Tab-separated table of C-alpha atoms and ligand atoms in Angstrom:
chain	number	residue	atom	x	y	z
A	1	UNK	CA	93.352	131.091	86.645
A	2	UNK	CA	91.453	133.666	84.691
A	3	UNK	CA	90.339	136.646	86.688
A	4	UNK	CA	86.971	136.276	84.963
A	5	UNK	CA	86.338	133.649	87.609
A	6	UNK	CA	86.879	136.164	90.383
A	7	UNK	CA	84.117	138.413	89.099
A	8	UNK	CA	81.079	136.253	88.501
A	9	UNK	CA	78.840	139.320	88.328
A	10	UNK	CA	75.272	138.466	87.252
A	11	UNK	CA	74.938	139.026	83.524
A	12	UNK	CA	71.890	139.580	81.388
A	13	UNK	CA	72.077	136.520	79.242
A	14	UNK	CA	69.263	135.940	76.761
A	15	UNK	CA	66.881	137.857	78.972
A	16	UNK	CA	67.675	135.868	82.091
A	17	UNK	CA	69.938	136.700	84.979
A	18	UNK	CA	72.591	134.019	85.242
A	19	UNK	CA	75.583	133.654	87.453
A	20	UNK	CA	78.116	134.191	84.669
A	21	UNK	CA	81.103	132.087	83.695
A	22	UNK	CA	81.206	128.481	84.808
A	23	UNK	CA	83.401	125.520	83.897
A	24	UNK	CA	81.472	122.299	83.612
A	25	UNK	CA	83.274	119.355	82.008
A	26	UNK	CA	80.803	117.120	80.143
A	27	UNK	CA	81.806	113.606	79.139
A	28	UNK	CA	80.344	111.846	76.129
A	29	UNK	CA	78.017	108.888	76.345
A	30	UNK	CA	78.772	106.056	73.893
A	31	UNK	CA	75.861	105.596	71.485
A	32	UNK	CA	75.586	103.279	68.490
A	33	UNK	CA	74.549	105.045	65.313
A	34	UNK	CA	73.209	102.729	62.631
A	35	UNK	CA	74.975	99.396	62.306
A	36	UNK	CA	78.602	100.318	62.279
A	37	UNK	CA	79.383	103.678	63.833
A	38	UNK	CA	79.829	104.461	67.503
A	39	UNK	CA	79.610	108.086	68.614
A	40	UNK	CA	80.197	110.025	71.811
A	41	UNK	CA	77.083	112.068	72.627
A	42	UNK	CA	77.888	115.323	74.439
A	43	UNK	CA	74.453	116.947	74.134
A	44	UNK	CA	71.909	116.355	75.466
A	45	UNK	CA	73.866	115.464	78.579
A	46	UNK	CA	72.815	114.605	82.091
A	47	UNK	CA	73.235	118.134	83.345
A	48	UNK	CA	72.731	120.184	80.222
A	49	UNK	CA	70.440	120.070	77.226
A	50	UNK	CA	71.512	123.057	75.114
A	51	UNK	CA	74.249	125.609	74.444
A	52	UNK	CA	72.535	128.528	72.713
A	53	UNK	CA	70.343	126.849	70.098
A	54	UNK	CA	72.819	123.932	69.787
A	55	UNK	CA	70.837	121.010	71.151
A	56	UNK	CA	72.615	117.887	69.942
A	57	UNK	CA	76.338	117.146	69.695
A	58	UNK	CA	77.846	113.833	68.601
A	59	UNK	CA	81.588	113.359	68.129
A	60	UNK	CA	82.808	110.309	66.201
A	61	UNK	CA	86.156	108.902	65.181
A	62	UNK	CA	88.811	109.040	64.066
A	63	UNK	CA	87.812	105.523	62.973
A	64	UNK	CA	89.720	103.361	60.518
A	65	UNK	CA	87.004	102.266	58.069
A	66	UNK	CA	89.262	100.868	55.327
A	67	UNK	CA	87.422	97.935	53.726
A	68	UNK	CA	84.335	98.584	55.885
A	69	UNK	CA	81.003	100.253	55.098
A	70	UNK	CA	81.725	103.134	57.489
A	71	UNK	CA	78.755	105.322	58.402
A	72	UNK	CA	75.415	103.988	57.199
A	73	UNK	CA	72.440	105.935	58.540
A	74	UNK	CA	69.254	104.966	56.658
A	75	UNK	CA	66.534	107.475	55.706
A	76	UNK	CA	64.963	109.083	58.768
A	77	UNK	CA	62.882	112.223	59.375
A	78	UNK	CA	63.579	115.542	61.077
A	79	UNK	CA	61.341	118.353	62.303
A	80	UNK	CA	62.021	121.689	64.003
A	81	UNK	CA	65.816	121.724	63.679
A	82	UNK	CA	68.896	122.119	61.494
A	83	UNK	CA	71.586	119.471	61.136
A	84	UNK	CA	75.213	120.498	60.748
A	85	UNK	CA	77.644	117.928	59.347
A	86	UNK	CA	81.294	118.690	60.060
A	87	UNK	CA	84.254	116.528	59.138
A	88	UNK	CA	87.958	116.465	59.832
A	89	UNK	CA	88.578	113.230	57.905
A	90	UNK	CA	86.599	111.217	55.384
A	91	UNK	CA	83.406	112.109	53.583
A	92	UNK	CA	79.651	111.784	54.036
A	93	UNK	CA	77.221	111.301	51.169
A	94	UNK	CA	73.994	113.150	51.994
A	95	UNK	CA	70.666	112.384	50.298
A	96	UNK	CA	67.371	114.013	51.221
A	97	UNK	CA	63.694	114.189	50.323
A	98	UNK	CA	64.268	117.432	48.397
A	99	UNK	CA	66.377	115.414	45.966
A	100	UNK	CA	69.719	116.711	47.278
A	101	UNK	CA	72.682	114.432	46.636
A	102	UNK	CA	75.857	115.922	48.063
A	103	UNK	CA	79.206	114.653	49.243
A	104	UNK	CA	80.348	116.648	52.266
A	105	UNK	CA	84.122	116.751	52.783
A	106	UNK	CA	86.400	117.957	55.588
A	107	UNK	CA	85.988	121.642	56.510
A	108	UNK	CA	82.870	122.001	54.347
A	109	UNK	CA	79.483	122.795	55.838
A	110	UNK	CA	76.566	120.455	55.174
A	111	UNK	CA	73.577	122.315	56.613
A	112	UNK	CA	70.097	120.844	56.442
A	113	UNK	CA	67.161	122.895	57.662
A	114	UNK	CA	64.278	120.549	58.333
A	115	UNK	CA	61.705	123.236	58.939
A	116	UNK	CA	58.392	121.430	59.302
A	117	UNK	CA	59.510	118.174	57.677
A	118	UNK	CA	62.374	116.563	55.782
A	119	UNK	CA	63.989	113.147	55.598
A	120	UNK	CA	67.560	112.237	54.769
A	121	UNK	CA	70.223	109.537	54.814
A	122	UNK	CA	73.934	109.792	55.519
A	123	UNK	CA	76.497	107.266	54.377
A	124	UNK	CA	80.174	106.802	53.747
A	125	UNK	CA	80.487	106.612	49.950
A	126	UNK	CA	81.449	103.197	48.589
A	127	UNK	CA	84.919	104.550	47.755
A	128	UNK	CA	86.014	106.347	50.907
A	129	UNK	CA	89.051	107.558	52.761
A	130	UNK	CA	90.589	105.316	55.420
A	131	UNK	CA	89.702	107.608	58.318
A	132	UNK	CA	86.327	108.993	59.347
A	133	UNK	CA	86.311	111.740	61.965
A	134	UNK	CA	83.673	114.373	62.568
A	135	UNK	CA	80.832	115.870	64.511
A	136	UNK	CA	77.101	115.798	63.940
A	137	UNK	CA	75.335	118.797	65.436
A	138	UNK	CA	71.744	120.008	65.641
A	139	UNK	CA	70.458	123.535	66.024
A	140	UNK	CA	66.928	124.025	67.400
A	141	UNK	CA	64.762	126.321	65.283
A	142	UNK	CA	62.968	129.098	67.176
A	143	UNK	CA	59.169	129.128	67.121
A	144	UNK	CA	59.027	131.771	64.385
A	145	UNK	CA	61.074	129.641	61.969
A	146	UNK	CA	60.400	126.055	62.877
A	147	UNK	CA	57.729	125.631	60.196
A	148	UNK	CA	59.913	127.133	57.487
A	149	UNK	CA	60.365	125.282	54.183
A	150	UNK	CA	62.992	122.520	54.280
A	151	UNK	CA	66.329	123.324	52.654
A	152	UNK	CA	69.795	121.885	52.169
A	153	UNK	CA	72.911	124.036	51.853
A	154	UNK	CA	76.463	123.023	51.091
A	155	UNK	CA	79.214	125.574	51.654
A	156	UNK	CA	82.845	124.903	50.809
A	157	UNK	CA	85.367	127.665	51.349
A	158	UNK	CA	84.044	128.971	54.661
A	159	UNK	CA	85.407	132.225	56.136
A	160	UNK	CA	88.441	131.929	58.385
A	161	UNK	CA	90.024	133.908	61.192
A	162	UNK	CA	93.759	133.721	61.820
A	163	UNK	CA	95.990	134.794	64.702
A	164	UNK	CA	99.391	133.520	65.849
A	165	UNK	CA	98.898	129.805	66.559
A	166	UNK	CA	95.228	129.878	65.509
A	167	UNK	CA	93.419	129.124	62.277
A	168	UNK	CA	89.652	129.246	62.803
A	169	UNK	CA	86.947	128.241	60.333
A	170	UNK	CA	83.532	129.790	60.889
A	171	UNK	CA	80.921	127.047	60.463
A	172	UNK	CA	77.806	128.937	61.585
A	173	UNK	CA	77.178	132.482	62.768
A	174	UNK	CA	79.949	135.011	63.374
A	175	UNK	CA	83.379	134.842	65.011
A	176	UNK	CA	85.537	137.955	65.350
A	177	UNK	CA	83.698	139.678	62.483
A	178	UNK	CA	83.769	136.734	60.058
A	179	UNK	CA	80.320	135.335	59.195
A	180	UNK	CA	79.432	131.906	57.798
A	181	UNK	CA	77.147	131.821	54.740
A	182	UNK	CA	75.088	129.102	56.482
A	183	UNK	CA	71.543	130.259	57.253
A	184	UNK	CA	71.051	130.760	60.982
A	185	UNK	CA	67.792	131.648	62.725
A	186	UNK	CA	69.111	132.625	66.164
A	187	UNK	CA	72.269	134.508	67.205
A	188	UNK	CA	74.887	131.771	67.513
A	189	UNK	CA	78.359	130.651	66.544
A	190	UNK	CA	79.999	127.390	65.576
A	191	UNK	CA	83.691	127.562	64.761
A	192	UNK	CA	86.497	125.064	64.253
A	193	UNK	CA	89.672	126.247	65.973
A	194	UNK	CA	92.922	124.673	64.766
A	195	UNK	CA	95.699	125.444	67.258
A	196	UNK	CA	99.402	124.786	66.892
A	197	UNK	CA	101.344	123.318	69.816
A	198	UNK	CA	102.193	126.083	72.268
A	199	UNK	CA	99.513	128.485	71.028
A	200	UNK	CA	98.528	130.714	73.944
A	201	UNK	CA	95.789	133.178	73.142
A	202	UNK	CA	92.567	134.846	74.180
A	203	UNK	CA	89.653	134.379	71.837
A	204	UNK	CA	87.122	137.232	71.739
A	205	UNK	CA	83.602	136.177	72.816
A	206	UNK	CA	80.135	137.761	73.052
A	207	UNK	CA	79.334	138.306	76.718
A	208	UNK	CA	75.605	137.596	76.226
A	209	UNK	CA	76.271	134.219	74.560
A	210	UNK	CA	76.748	130.989	76.440
A	211	UNK	CA	79.556	128.762	75.122
A	212	UNK	CA	81.024	125.296	75.151
A	213	UNK	CA	84.225	123.877	73.673
A	214	UNK	CA	84.286	120.368	72.209
A	215	UNK	CA	87.705	118.754	71.775
A	216	UNK	CA	88.195	117.129	68.364
A	217	UNK	CA	91.900	116.254	68.580
A	218	UNK	CA	94.971	117.032	70.640
A	219	UNK	CA	94.963	118.559	74.091
A	220	UNK	CA	93.942	122.112	74.986
A	221	UNK	CA	93.647	123.983	78.265
A	222	UNK	CA	90.437	125.983	78.006
A	223	UNK	CA	90.408	128.637	80.719
A	224	UNK	CA	92.740	126.381	82.686
A	225	UNK	CA	90.768	123.158	82.227
A	226	UNK	CA	92.331	120.373	80.170
A	227	UNK	CA	89.873	119.299	77.450
A	228	UNK	CA	90.589	116.172	75.446
A	229	UNK	CA	88.751	114.358	72.620
A	230	UNK	CA	85.444	112.932	73.710
A	231	UNK	CA	84.700	115.679	76.210
A	232	UNK	CA	83.210	119.164	76.093
A	233	UNK	CA	83.628	122.058	78.516
A	234	UNK	CA	80.520	124.171	79.157
A	235	UNK	CA	81.533	127.755	79.901
A	236	UNK	CA	78.329	129.638	80.756
A	237	UNK	CA	77.813	133.291	79.819
A	238	UNK	CA	79.380	136.615	80.700
A	239	UNK	CA	82.771	136.140	79.076
A	240	UNK	CA	84.412	138.667	76.775
A	241	UNK	CA	87.325	136.397	75.964
A	242	UNK	CA	88.451	132.825	76.366
A	243	UNK	CA	92.003	131.789	77.308
A	244	UNK	CA	93.237	128.873	75.190
A	245	UNK	CA	96.557	127.068	75.605
A	246	UNK	CA	97.364	124.258	73.164
A	247	UNK	CA	99.513	121.492	74.672
A	248	UNK	CA	99.880	119.811	71.264
A	249	UNK	CA	98.650	120.546	67.753
A	250	UNK	CA	94.943	120.507	68.505
A	251	UNK	CA	91.490	121.214	67.173
A	252	UNK	CA	88.374	122.184	69.107
A	253	UNK	CA	84.878	123.253	68.153
A	254	UNK	CA	83.579	126.421	69.759
A	255	UNK	CA	79.787	126.325	70.082
A	256	UNK	CA	77.843	129.258	71.447
A	257	UNK	CA	74.761	131.369	71.183
A	258	UNK	CA	72.140	133.391	72.938
A	259	UNK	CA	70.531	131.111	75.507
A	260	UNK	CA	67.497	129.476	73.894
A	261	UNK	CA	64.640	130.448	76.155
A	262	UNK	CA	61.793	128.476	74.569
A	263	UNK	CA	60.845	125.196	76.137
A	264	UNK	CA	61.023	122.371	73.639
A	265	UNK	CA	60.117	118.723	73.358
A	266	UNK	CA	62.988	116.769	71.825
A	267	UNK	CA	62.330	113.122	71.027
A	268	UNK	CA	64.103	110.852	68.542
A	269	UNK	CA	64.707	113.047	65.488
A	270	UNK	CA	61.996	115.596	66.193
A	271	UNK	CA	61.791	118.888	68.033
A	272	UNK	CA	58.337	120.237	68.829
A	273	UNK	CA	56.601	122.235	71.488
A	274	UNK	CA	54.116	119.629	72.738
A	275	UNK	CA	53.866	115.886	73.173
A	276	UNK	CA	50.930	115.788	70.712
A	277	UNK	CA	53.046	117.352	68.000
A	278	UNK	CA	55.664	114.650	68.437
A	279	UNK	CA	53.065	111.868	68.391
A	280	UNK	CA	51.654	113.274	65.130
A	281	UNK	CA	55.110	113.533	63.568
A	282	UNK	CA	55.919	109.967	64.522
A	283	UNK	CA	52.634	108.695	63.057
A	284	UNK	CA	53.177	110.666	59.856
A	285	UNK	CA	56.633	109.115	59.414
A	286	UNK	CA	55.367	105.601	60.092
A	287	UNK	CA	52.522	106.100	57.593
A	288	UNK	CA	54.902	107.395	54.936
A	289	UNK	CA	53.305	110.859	54.987
A	290	UNK	CA	54.655	114.411	55.333
A	291	UNK	CA	58.405	113.695	55.331
A	292	UNK	CA	58.826	112.773	51.665
A	293	UNK	CA	61.092	110.081	50.237
A	294	UNK	CA	64.835	109.663	50.027
A	295	UNK	CA	65.879	108.102	46.714
A	296	UNK	CA	68.954	106.028	46.049
A	297	UNK	CA	69.812	104.767	49.532
A	298	UNK	CA	70.531	101.054	49.436
A	299	UNK	CA	68.399	99.849	52.318
A	300	UNK	CA	65.182	100.287	54.252
A	301	UNK	CA	64.276	103.490	56.046
A	302	UNK	CA	64.471	103.680	59.841
A	303	UNK	CA	61.400	102.829	61.886
A	304	UNK	CA	60.599	105.217	64.745
A	305	UNK	CA	60.912	103.815	68.260
A	306	UNK	CA	57.775	103.377	70.348
A	307	UNK	CA	56.574	106.494	72.155
A	308	UNK	CA	57.106	106.404	75.920
A	309	UNK	CA	54.021	105.576	77.972
A	310	UNK	CA	53.842	109.012	79.581
A	311	UNK	CA	53.345	112.209	77.547
A	312	UNK	CA	56.581	114.104	76.877
A	313	UNK	CA	57.066	117.356	78.754
A	314	UNK	CA	58.420	120.568	77.241
A	315	UNK	CA	61.768	121.324	78.883
A	316	UNK	CA	64.181	124.219	79.136
A	317	UNK	CA	67.851	124.316	78.283
A	318	UNK	CA	69.232	123.051	81.597
A	319	UNK	CA	67.985	120.035	83.470
B	401	MN	MN1	69.634	113.013	60.682
């Protein structure tokens, strides 16, 4: 095993002393998304709510959607976060209340910054590829940026990093000196690592970031732990490099960032700092206020679920 494990010296990690590297295998929970898509939810998870500012991770597919509607997520609101759409197969048609209409394709970044308020829909176009495979990720906005103006960015041709057996695409933040054009508001990284069978390498990391690796396809030993599609390995902080060994041609997402030290309230599609804020956002959506309108989606917008009986409590990144 890695000798990093033998030296779990306390590390300053986002201003907090933590015990350093860990290996925590998280399994996905099956969740139905809209009418027709089933996803595996890795974050929030029973034991862990965030990895850096990454606060929501769904992995879906590969699904054969030939002759089927595929993904159909009606208009719904967001507050206090960014959504990152990432595909390996298929395409997603994004519409939002700013008037954006964009098809996002494999290895392109669809980045929506909700700021204070936005609404959007996501659907498989009528004419679509047979396979749909991807990840839907959220990034929590820090207090200083969470009321920023809403925005949608689409970036094709993202920067890449190559090494023997590795071809990495930088989705958000910086990896090994290559920086994504996607707007980020906290120090973080999201990268897609394509590994060829037999690849055996050490990926450079930031020791003050915490990290997790989500398996998209294939089979990879991440610091000695086998990670397969549908699961994610949380790695903690204090690592300068990460041993990766690909058993087959594989792809994983590396997610990391400075630990997010603000307590947040995350409910439905909203992130706030108090229960009252969430209640107000929900009411605004139900009254048709604040979040604007999505045009062109063939169907009704989503209704918010009922609020729980007890006020929501702000919570930190681990449970
Ligand atoms: Mn959404």
